[in-house]
Amino acid sequence: MSFDPQDGRIQGAVPRSTADKAAALVPTDAVIPVSGFGGVGYPKSVTRSIAADDREMELTVISGGGVGAEVDDALVEAGKLARRYPFQTRRKVRDAINEGTVAFHDRHISRVGDEVRLGDFGEPDVAIVEAVAVGEDWLIPSTSIGNTPAFVAAADALIVEVNHAQPIELAQVHDVYTRALPPDRAPIPLGGPIDRIGTPKIEFPSEKLIAVVETDRSDTPYEFRDPTAVDLQIAANLGSFLEAELERNPMLKERVHLQFGVGSMGNALMGALDEIEFGDRDVIYFGEVFQDGLLDSIDSGLLTGASATSLALSLDGQERLFADIDRYATDVVLRPADISNNAALIERFGVVGINSAVEVDLYGNANATHINGTHVINGIGGGGDFNRNCRLGIIALPSTAAGGDISKIVPMTPHVDHTEHDLSVVVTEHGVADLRGLSPRERAEEMIAVADPQYREQLERYRSRAKKSSGNIMHDFATTHRWETE
Amino acid sequence: MSFDPQDGRIQGAVPRSTADKAAALVPTDAVIPVSGFGGVGYPKSVTRSIAADDREMELTVISGGGVGAEVDDALVEAGKLARRYPFQTRRKVRDAINEGTVAFHDRHISRVGDEVRLGDFGEPDVAIVEAVAVGEDWLIPSTSIGNTPAFVAAADALIVEVNHAQPIELAQVHDVYTRALPPDRAPIPLGGPIDRIGTPKIEFPSEKLIAVVETDRSDTPYEFRDPTAVDLQIAANLGSFLEAELERNPMLKERVHLQFGVGSMGNALMGALDEIEFGDRDVIYFGEVFQDGLLDSIDSGLLTGASATSLALSLDGQERLFADIDRYATDVVLRPADISNNAALIERFGVVGINSAVEVDLYGNANATHINGTHVINGIGGGGDFNRNCRLGIIALPSTAAGGDISKIVPMTPHVDHTEHDLSVVVTEHGVADLRGLSPRERAEEMIAVADPQYREQLERYRSRAKKSSGNIMHDFATTHRWETE
């Protein structure tokens, strides 16, 4: 399944179409899996035409990860989005979800491909996928892969947007490896994090392809804020912890496989990698997103390579990567999300995962998705894939939010995405809580020590009140959700 | 690594000892990994001698799963147990944990082997392991394997109890496959759930073996209660759900791989397997415990085979199995717990997992470990391994406890072991809540429909009050933990 870009972006007898005509092929109650992950590689043209379509529609949209305005803003504004899975990053759709006008559920990214193929979200009608090239029975993804291979396999029909704004050289970074459904699923034969076992192409039966539309519109990816002083102090604490762990942990003797979560905090931590003394160890990134912060480490030679499912770069980062794509493609590989986030690979490679959270409680449970336990932000994404399966899982977060007005270390998170059984280490700007081997009572002590000093006394008072419950874990349920004022 | 029982239970020049002399070799602050899982296969002699030892001791005990009185009762009574990981089933140790005199933390069973090898619970001093046979650099486990291979690999020293009360034919059921530590860990080459890839022996460097003690004392395993009318109704609801799913789900077209959780509920559901119409599908058990309920299905030919890490049978069940061990050994295989509970295998085999919980909330979070959110029962065990990695994960539980005085369907569990992102289906005696693809608001409706009728009105009232929070998930935090009286 080799690919020669000289042969052009559109090869063979494909059903060329316009965005409007392609949109007209979409049923009014369609279940639509779309490409896109990390705010890049999503369809930008047919989805806008669907939004502009005269028909009343109640659509279900399933993405790999975050997609742009041309999907989530457009369909919400048009009142056509009824259901949305499993991750979103745009304010419009988030507000609709929290108001209850769009039904949403967030699932672990590594599972979503299977869940779609098994019909958990209804039978997928038509997948809409952005590509850098397409043929009669194959396509080559653009800036992300996500769960697109599973979506293409599951959907009855396929619409491809060939985007001339995405460099065709992206074909060089893709390693699409597809798996049979259980129970006849073989082990993933990946020897190391940046080995290649697939091809640049997603294949499909040619009869699925009902429209090929040409576009020329850039991604509207994330914007990262500059690292704050708190970010940098967290990075410094993380660095000290990792350096001590490198000395001690037999898993990290010769090679270190790292993963960082999506977003500005993750990006800031990636950017601080060069400050850490890794000795002569190979350092390789095995995560779900390749963000701006990693470009410097690739350039400096610190990172030998990176595996992800999305080039979740800012526009600046995209420019930098695209300008030198031939060179980066030797060290960077994109995979389907059920490979990039695969439990077995994360475990086998001994990935050290660093993810963030909204808040963490005294016993090591983390809320990563719902503000106040009620209002969803983006969804769990791959956080659970890494927190659960990393043999060294770290949550890094500032100790406060809202300029210090809210403590992110709390007695009990009002929503749990990562349990006390998964978390091992919590890092804030005030230090490192190494929870490994500690009982819940001992964990509470460590957690209070990394809280903001202005909240430690209230947290201690909560602990005193909680003692009356006795138990392995102690709580005062009467004040759990109003502990700051007690 | 073949084994000929004709050569005897003790082979070669091993350091024979008495239990008391072996106990004297244990440091007073030792970290002691012990064999045992599902209440069977644990050391019964040296641990009692340690308890009777004159020295003051502060011991850390790590087991694969549940062990018997000779470990947990004896050491707690002697005041020598300071720390305990990751699962326990005896009242004495549970009370000590909940009073805070023994430090405890429950971790996912599949991870514990690695966590011990990586030093997360301190450096293991001496492993104490029950065996049916031992040589200078190998042992053959008895009625369970659990995380014993990892414990033996991690500990500085090894004491082996050769138990003449355990049939030597148990060697035939073991398939010990050991893995390198990450990051150089290969895929597990298991083609199917009951294939064999290992040997009956756990190997070790001969210098580790510091004592071999002979014993002749039976396991004191679980006792299962008889199935109640509610158990049988849950089994019937589960059966109807599974039969519909067999028709629909592409994963279940030709073969079904099942897992049931530990305990009387799991045992009752296993016992009701013969009532389900599986057509001409192969049905194979891939779980962590082989319990009494499976013996009938093996005998009837419904089950083609079973893979587990423990023969967690009652005394009656042990007698039945031991009397016919040659026959059962062709269909039953015991593996290390990091294989029996392995995320990749559970996923690859498409295991349908049926586990229980203390309570489940309206949004699909489950508490499986802490009564009132504070008092630990046994620990999470393998529940998280299966709930997370099964592509069809089911929680089966009665809708009430305490003779109807407590609803097990609640607005918000006061402890979360399995999150809304993991759960798919909940079964009670009142029906099946199929949560797949549902938003939290929709999940709440389904969950109320399977609650006990006497609690549905209170749950609906909670839902009404919760609406004022708005959000993707709605809660009324003021009454979350006193919803029944509002």
Coordinates of C-alpha atoms in Angstrom, one line a residue, chain A:
Chain A
M1 CA 0.0 0.0 0.0
S2 CA 2.7 2.5 -1.0
F3 CA 1.8 5.9 -2.1
D4 CA 3.4 8.1 -4.7
P5 CA 2.4 11.8 -4.3
Q6 CA 3.4 12.4 -8.0
D7 CA 0.2 10.5 -8.9
G8 CA -1.8 13.4 -7.5
R9 CA -4.2 13.9 -4.6
I10 CA -7.2 12.3 -6.4
Q11 CA -6.5 9.0 -8.0
G12 CA -8.8 6.7 -10.1
A13 CA -12.5 7.0 -10.8
V14 CA -13.8 8.5 -7.6
P15 CA -17.3 10.1 -7.3
R16 CA -16.3 13.8 -7.4
S17 CA -18.9 16.1 -5.9
T18 CA -19.4 19.5 -4.4
A19 CA -19.8 20.0 -0.7
D20 CA -23.5 20.9 -1.1
K21 CA -24.3 17.8 -3.2
A22 CA -22.4 15.6 -0.7
A23 CA -24.3 17.2 2.2
A24 CA -27.6 16.3 0.4
L25 CA -26.6 12.6 0.6
V26 CA -26.6 12.7 4.4
P27 CA -29.9 11.4 6.0
T28 CA -31.7 13.8 8.3
D29 CA -31.2 11.5 11.3
A30 CA -27.7 10.3 10.4
V31 CA -25.1 9.0 12.7
I32 CA -22.0 10.7 11.4
P33 CA -18.5 9.7 12.5
V34 CA -16.0 12.5 11.4
S35 CA -12.2 12.6 11.3
G36 CA -10.4 15.0 13.5
F37 CA -8.4 14.9 16.8
G38 CA -6.7 17.6 18.8
G39 CA -8.5 20.3 16.8
V40 CA -6.9 19.3 13.5
G41 CA -7.7 17.1 10.5
Y42 CA -11.5 17.4 10.7
P43 CA -13.8 18.0 7.7
K44 CA -14.4 21.7 7.0
S45 CA -16.6 21.9 4.0
V46 CA -19.3 19.2 3.9
T47 CA -20.2 19.9 7.5
R48 CA -20.8 23.5 6.8
S49 CA -23.0 22.6 3.8
I50 CA -24.9 20.3 6.1
A51 CA -25.4 23.2 8.5
A52 CA -26.7 25.3 5.7
D53 CA -29.0 22.6 4.3
D54 CA -32.7 23.4 4.3
R55 CA -33.8 20.2 5.9
E56 CA -34.5 19.8 9.6
M57 CA -32.0 17.3 10.9
E58 CA -31.2 15.5 14.1
L59 CA -27.7 14.4 13.7
T60 CA -25.3 12.3 15.8
V61 CA -21.7 13.3 15.4
I62 CA -18.9 11.1 16.7
S63 CA -15.3 12.3 16.4
G64 CA -11.9 10.9 17.4
G65 CA -11.1 14.0 19.6
G66 CA -11.5 17.7 19.3
V67 CA -12.7 19.2 16.0
G68 CA -13.1 22.8 14.8
A69 CA -15.8 25.4 14.3
E70 CA -16.8 24.0 10.9
V71 CA -18.2 20.9 12.7
D72 CA -19.2 21.8 16.2
D73 CA -20.1 25.5 16.0
A74 CA -21.8 25.2 12.6
L75 CA -24.0 22.3 13.4
V76 CA -25.0 23.7 16.8
E77 CA -25.8 27.1 15.4
A78 CA -27.9 25.4 12.7
G79 CA -29.8 23.5 15.4
K80 CA -29.0 20.2 13.8
L81 CA -26.8 18.5 16.4
A82 CA -28.8 16.1 18.6
R83 CA -26.1 13.8 19.9
R84 CA -22.3 14.2 20.2
Y85 CA -19.6 11.7 21.3
P86 CA -16.9 11.5 22.9
F87 CA -15.0 14.7 23.2
Q88 CA -15.4 18.3 22.2
T89 CA -13.6 21.6 22.7
R90 CA -15.8 24.4 21.4
R91 CA -17.8 26.7 23.6
K92 CA -21.0 26.5 21.5
V93 CA -21.3 22.7 21.7
R94 CA -20.2 22.6 25.3
D95 CA -22.9 25.1 26.3
A96 CA -25.6 23.1 24.4
I97 CA -24.5 20.0 26.2
N98 CA -24.6 21.6 29.6
E99 CA -28.0 23.1 28.8
G100 CA -29.2 19.6 27.8
T101 CA -30.0 20.4 24.2
V102 CA -27.3 18.2 22.9
A103 CA -26.9 14.7 24.4
F104 CA -23.3 13.9 25.1
H105 CA -21.3 11.2 26.7
D106 CA -17.5 11.0 27.0
R107 CA -15.8 7.7 26.6
H108 CA -12.2 6.6 26.7
I109 CA -10.6 7.4 23.4
S110 CA -8.9 4.0 23.1
R111 CA -12.3 2.3 23.2
V112 CA -14.4 4.6 20.9
G113 CA -13.4 2.9 17.7
D114 CA -14.6 -0.5 19.0
E115 CA -17.7 1.0 20.5
V116 CA -18.6 2.5 17.1
R117 CA -17.9 -0.7 15.3
L118 CA -20.1 -2.6 17.9
G119 CA -23.0 -0.2 17.4
D120 CA -22.9 1.3 20.9
F121 CA -23.8 4.8 19.4
G122 CA -26.2 3.5 16.8
E123 CA -25.4 2.3 13.3
P124 CA -23.1 4.8 11.6
D125 CA -24.5 6.0 8.4
V126 CA -21.9 8.1 6.7
A127 CA -18.3 8.9 7.8
I128 CA -17.0 12.3 6.7
V129 CA -13.2 12.3 6.6
E130 CA -10.6 14.9 5.7
A131 CA -7.7 13.5 3.6
V132 CA -4.6 14.7 1.8
A133 CA -5.2 12.1 -1.0
V134 CA -7.9 9.6 -2.0
G135 CA -8.3 6.7 -4.4
E136 CA -11.2 4.4 -5.2
D137 CA -10.6 2.3 -2.1
W138 CA -8.2 4.2 0.1
L139 CA -7.6 7.6 1.6
I140 CA -4.7 9.2 3.4
P141 CA -5.5 11.1 6.5
S142 CA -4.4 14.7 7.1
T143 CA -3.2 16.2 10.4
S144 CA -4.7 13.6 12.6
I145 CA -5.8 9.9 12.5
G146 CA -7.9 9.5 15.6
N147 CA -10.5 6.8 15.3
T148 CA -11.0 7.4 11.6
P149 CA -10.0 3.9 10.5
A150 CA -12.7 2.4 12.8
F151 CA -15.2 5.0 11.6
V152 CA -14.5 4.2 8.0
A153 CA -14.9 0.5 8.7
A154 CA -18.1 1.0 10.6
A155 CA -20.0 3.5 8.4
D156 CA -22.2 2.4 5.6
A157 CA -21.0 5.2 3.4
L158 CA -18.0 7.6 3.2
I159 CA -17.5 11.2 2.1
V160 CA -13.9 12.3 1.7
E161 CA -12.8 15.9 1.8
V162 CA -9.4 16.3 0.0
N163 CA -7.9 19.3 1.5
H164 CA -5.3 21.1 -0.6
A165 CA -4.3 23.3 2.3
Q166 CA -2.8 20.2 4.1
P167 CA 0.6 19.2 2.8
I168 CA 0.6 15.9 0.9
E169 CA 3.9 15.0 2.7
L170 CA 1.8 14.2 5.8
A171 CA 1.5 10.8 4.1
Q172 CA 5.0 10.1 5.4
V173 CA 4.0 10.4 9.1
H174 CA 1.1 8.0 9.1
D175 CA 1.2 4.4 10.2
V176 CA -2.3 3.0 9.9
Y177 CA -2.6 -0.4 11.4
T178 CA -6.0 -1.9 11.6
R179 CA -7.2 -4.7 13.8
A180 CA -9.9 -7.3 13.5
L181 CA -12.8 -7.0 15.9
P182 CA -12.6 -9.2 19.1
P183 CA -12.7 -12.1 19.7
D184 CA -10.2 -12.8 16.9
R185 CA -7.9 -9.9 17.5
A186 CA -4.2 -10.5 17.4
P187 CA -1.6 -8.9 19.6
I188 CA -0.3 -5.6 18.2
P189 CA 3.1 -6.4 16.8
L190 CA 4.7 -3.1 17.6
G191 CA 8.3 -3.7 18.9
G192 CA 8.9 -0.1 20.0
P193 CA 7.1 3.2 20.3
I194 CA 8.2 4.6 16.9
D195 CA 8.4 1.4 14.9
R196 CA 6.0 1.2 11.9
I197 CA 3.7 -1.7 11.3
G198 CA 1.1 -0.2 8.9
T199 CA 0.7 1.9 5.8
P200 CA -0.2 5.6 5.1
K201 CA -3.6 4.5 3.8
I202 CA -6.9 3.8 5.3
E203 CA -8.6 1.2 3.0
F204 CA -12.3 0.6 2.4
P205 CA -14.5 -1.3 0.0
S206 CA -14.9 1.1 -3.0
E207 CA -18.7 1.0 -2.9
K208 CA -18.6 2.9 0.3
L209 CA -17.2 6.0 -1.2
I210 CA -20.2 8.2 -2.2
A211 CA -18.5 11.6 -2.6
V212 CA -15.1 13.2 -2.9
V213 CA -15.1 17.0 -2.3
E214 CA -12.1 19.3 -2.7
T215 CA -11.4 21.9 -0.1
D216 CA -8.6 24.4 0.6
R217 CA -9.1 25.6 4.2
S218 CA -6.7 25.4 7.1
D219 CA -7.3 23.8 10.4
T220 CA -8.4 26.1 13.2
P221 CA -6.3 24.4 15.9
Y222 CA -5.8 25.1 19.6
E223 CA -4.1 28.2 20.8
F224 CA -1.8 27.7 23.6
R225 CA -1.2 30.3 26.3
D226 CA 2.3 31.1 27.3
P227 CA 3.6 29.1 30.3
T228 CA 2.8 30.9 33.6
A229 CA 5.2 31.2 36.6
V230 CA 3.0 28.4 38.2
D231 CA 3.4 26.2 35.1
L232 CA 7.2 26.6 35.3
Q233 CA 7.3 25.8 39.0
I234 CA 5.2 22.7 38.3
A235 CA 7.6 21.7 35.5
A236 CA 10.5 22.2 37.9
N237 CA 8.9 20.0 40.6
L238 CA 8.1 17.4 38.0
G239 CA 11.7 17.5 36.7
S240 CA 13.1 17.0 40.2
F241 CA 10.8 14.1 40.8
L242 CA 11.6 12.5 37.5
E243 CA 15.3 12.8 38.0
A244 CA 15.1 11.0 41.4
E245 CA 12.9 8.4 39.8
L246 CA 15.3 7.9 36.9
E247 CA 17.9 6.9 39.5
R248 CA 15.6 4.5 41.4
N249 CA 13.1 3.0 39.1
P250 CA 14.3 -0.2 37.2
M251 CA 11.7 0.6 34.5
L252 CA 13.6 3.8 33.6
K253 CA 17.1 2.5 33.6
E254 CA 17.8 2.7 29.8
R255 CA 14.9 4.4 28.1
V256 CA 12.2 6.7 29.0
H257 CA 8.8 6.8 27.3
L258 CA 6.8 9.9 28.1
Q259 CA 3.3 11.1 27.5
F260 CA 1.8 14.5 28.2
G261 CA -1.9 15.4 28.2
V262 CA -3.6 17.7 25.8
G263 CA -3.7 21.5 26.4
S264 CA -1.7 24.4 27.6
M265 CA -0.4 22.8 30.8
G266 CA 0.7 19.7 28.9
N267 CA 2.3 21.9 26.2
A268 CA 4.2 23.9 28.9
L269 CA 5.5 20.7 30.5
M270 CA 6.5 19.3 27.1
G271 CA 8.4 22.6 26.5
A272 CA 10.3 22.2 29.8
L273 CA 11.6 18.7 28.9
D274 CA 15.0 20.0 28.0
E275 CA 15.5 21.1 31.6
I276 CA 15.5 17.5 32.8
E277 CA 18.7 15.6 33.1
F278 CA 18.0 12.3 31.4
G279 CA 21.6 11.1 31.3
D280 CA 22.3 9.0 28.3
R281 CA 18.8 7.5 28.2
D282 CA 16.8 7.4 25.0
V283 CA 13.7 9.6 25.5
I284 CA 10.7 8.9 23.3
Y285 CA 7.3 10.4 23.3
F286 CA 4.4 7.9 23.2
G287 CA 1.2 9.9 23.6
E288 CA -2.0 10.9 21.8
V289 CA -1.1 14.5 20.8
F290 CA 2.1 16.0 19.4
Q291 CA 2.0 19.6 20.5
D292 CA 4.2 22.6 20.0
G293 CA 6.2 22.0 23.1
L294 CA 7.8 18.9 21.6
L295 CA 9.2 20.6 18.5
D296 CA 12.1 22.0 20.4
S297 CA 13.0 18.7 22.0
I298 CA 12.9 17.0 18.6
D299 CA 15.1 19.8 17.2
S300 CA 17.6 19.6 20.1
G301 CA 17.9 15.8 19.7
L302 CA 16.7 15.2 23.3
L303 CA 13.6 13.3 21.9
T304 CA 14.6 10.4 19.6
G305 CA 11.0 10.2 18.3
A306 CA 7.4 10.7 19.0
S307 CA 4.3 8.6 18.5
A308 CA 0.8 10.2 18.6
T309 CA -2.5 10.3 16.8
S310 CA -2.7 14.0 16.2
L311 CA -0.4 16.9 15.2
A312 CA -2.3 19.1 17.6
L313 CA -0.1 22.1 16.9
S314 CA -0.9 25.8 17.0
L315 CA -0.9 27.5 13.6
D316 CA 2.7 28.6 14.3
G317 CA 3.6 25.0 15.2
Q318 CA 2.0 23.7 12.0
E319 CA 4.0 26.2 9.9
R320 CA 7.2 25.1 11.6
L321 CA 6.4 21.4 11.1
F322 CA 5.1 21.7 7.6
A323 CA 8.2 23.8 6.5
D324 CA 10.4 20.8 7.4
I325 CA 8.0 17.9 7.1
D326 CA 10.5 15.6 5.4
R327 CA 12.8 15.8 8.4
Y328 CA 10.2 15.6 11.1
A329 CA 8.6 12.6 9.4
T330 CA 11.6 10.4 10.2
D331 CA 11.0 10.9 13.9
V332 CA 7.3 11.5 14.2
V333 CA 4.7 8.8 13.6
L334 CA 0.9 9.2 13.7
R335 CA -1.3 6.1 14.5
P336 CA -4.9 5.3 15.0
A337 CA -6.1 6.3 18.5
D338 CA -6.7 2.7 19.5
I339 CA -3.0 2.1 18.9
S340 CA -1.6 5.4 20.2
N341 CA -3.7 5.0 23.4
N342 CA -3.7 1.2 23.6
A343 CA -3.7 -0.2 27.1
A344 CA -1.3 -3.0 26.2
L345 CA 1.3 -0.7 24.5
I346 CA 1.2 1.9 27.3
E347 CA 1.9 -0.9 29.7
R348 CA 4.5 -2.8 27.6
F349 CA 6.4 0.4 26.9
G350 CA 6.3 1.5 30.6
V351 CA 5.0 4.9 29.6
V352 CA 5.4 7.7 32.2
G353 CA 2.2 9.7 31.8
I354 CA 1.7 13.2 32.9
N355 CA -1.8 14.5 32.7
S356 CA -3.8 17.3 34.3
A357 CA -7.1 17.5 36.1
V358 CA -9.7 20.0 37.3
E359 CA -9.1 18.9 40.9
V360 CA -7.8 16.1 42.9
D361 CA -9.0 14.9 46.3
L362 CA -7.3 14.0 49.5
Y363 CA -7.5 10.3 48.6
G364 CA -6.2 10.5 45.1
N365 CA -9.4 10.6 43.0
A366 CA -9.3 13.1 40.1
N367 CA -12.0 15.0 38.4
A368 CA -10.8 15.8 34.8
T369 CA -14.1 16.6 33.1
H370 CA -16.9 18.3 35.0
I371 CA -16.6 21.8 36.6
N372 CA -18.5 21.6 40.0
G373 CA -19.2 18.0 39.1
T374 CA -21.9 19.1 36.7
H375 CA -20.6 21.1 33.8
V376 CA -18.6 19.2 31.3
I377 CA -15.5 20.9 29.8
N378 CA -14.1 18.7 27.0
G379 CA -14.5 15.1 28.1
I380 CA -12.2 12.5 29.5
G381 CA -10.3 12.0 26.2
G382 CA -7.3 9.7 26.6
G383 CA -6.6 10.7 30.2
G384 CA -8.1 7.4 31.5
D385 CA -6.2 5.4 28.9
F386 CA -2.9 6.7 30.2
N387 CA -3.6 7.2 33.9
R388 CA -4.8 3.6 34.2
N389 CA -2.2 1.9 32.1
C390 CA 1.0 3.8 32.8
R391 CA 3.1 2.1 35.4
L392 CA 4.0 5.6 36.5
G393 CA 1.1 7.9 36.2
I394 CA 1.4 11.5 37.3
I395 CA -1.3 14.2 37.6
A396 CA 0.2 17.7 37.3
L397 CA -2.0 20.7 38.1
P398 CA -1.8 24.1 39.7
S399 CA -3.0 24.0 43.3
T400 CA -5.6 26.7 42.7
A401 CA -7.9 28.1 40.0
A402 CA -9.6 31.5 39.5
G403 CA -6.6 33.5 40.7
G404 CA -6.4 31.6 43.9
D405 CA -10.1 31.7 44.8
I406 CA -10.6 28.0 44.3
S407 CA -8.5 25.2 45.6
K408 CA -7.9 22.3 43.2
I409 CA -7.0 20.1 46.1
V410 CA -10.4 19.2 47.7
P411 CA -11.7 16.7 50.2
M412 CA -13.8 14.8 47.7
T413 CA -14.1 15.5 44.0
P414 CA -17.7 16.0 42.9
H415 CA -17.0 13.8 39.9
V416 CA -14.4 11.0 39.5
D417 CA -12.7 10.3 36.2
H418 CA -9.5 8.7 37.6
T419 CA -9.9 6.7 40.8
E420 CA -7.6 6.4 43.8
H421 CA -6.7 2.9 42.3
D422 CA -5.1 4.6 39.2
L423 CA -3.3 7.6 40.6
S424 CA 0.2 7.4 41.9
V425 CA 1.8 10.8 42.0
V426 CA 0.4 14.4 42.1
V427 CA 2.5 17.4 41.3
T428 CA 1.6 21.0 42.0
E429 CA 3.7 24.2 42.2
H430 CA 4.0 23.5 46.0
G431 CA 5.6 20.0 45.6
V432 CA 5.1 16.4 44.8
A433 CA 2.7 14.0 46.6
D434 CA 4.1 10.5 46.0
L435 CA 1.0 8.4 46.8
R436 CA 2.5 5.1 45.9
G437 CA 2.0 2.5 48.7
L438 CA 0.2 4.9 50.9
S439 CA -3.1 4.3 52.7
P440 CA -5.9 6.8 52.2
R441 CA -5.1 8.4 55.6
E442 CA -1.5 8.8 54.6
R443 CA -2.5 10.1 51.1
A444 CA -4.5 12.9 52.7
E445 CA -1.4 14.1 54.5
E446 CA 0.7 14.2 51.4
M447 CA -2.1 15.9 49.4
I448 CA -2.6 18.7 52.0
A449 CA 1.2 19.3 51.8
V450 CA 0.9 20.2 48.0
A451 CA -2.2 22.3 48.4
D452 CA -2.0 26.1 48.4
P453 CA -0.9 27.2 51.9
Q454 CA -4.0 29.4 52.2
Y455 CA -6.2 26.2 52.0
R456 CA -4.2 23.8 54.2
E457 CA -5.9 24.8 57.4
Q458 CA -9.4 24.3 56.0
L459 CA -8.4 21.0 54.6
E460 CA -6.9 20.0 58.0
R461 CA -10.2 21.0 59.6
Y462 CA -12.1 18.9 57.1
R463 CA -9.8 16.0 58.0
S464 CA -10.6 16.5 61.7
R465 CA -14.3 16.5 61.1
A466 CA -14.0 13.5 58.8
K467 CA -12.4 11.4 61.6
K468 CA -15.8 10.8 63.1
S469 CA -16.8 8.6 60.2
S470 CA -13.8 6.3 60.9
G471 CA -13.1 3.9 58.0
N472 CA -10.3 3.3 55.6
I473 CA -11.4 6.5 53.9
M474 CA -12.7 9.2 56.1
H475 CA -15.3 11.8 55.2
D476 CA -17.7 14.3 56.7
F477 CA -20.4 14.1 54.1
A478 CA -22.3 17.0 55.6
T479 CA -19.6 19.4 54.7
T480 CA -17.9 17.6 51.7
H481 CA -19.2 20.1 49.2
R482 CA -18.9 23.2 51.4
W483 CA -15.7 22.5 53.2
E484 CA -14.0 25.8 52.5
T485 CA -16.4 27.8 54.7
E486 CA -16.6 25.4 57.6

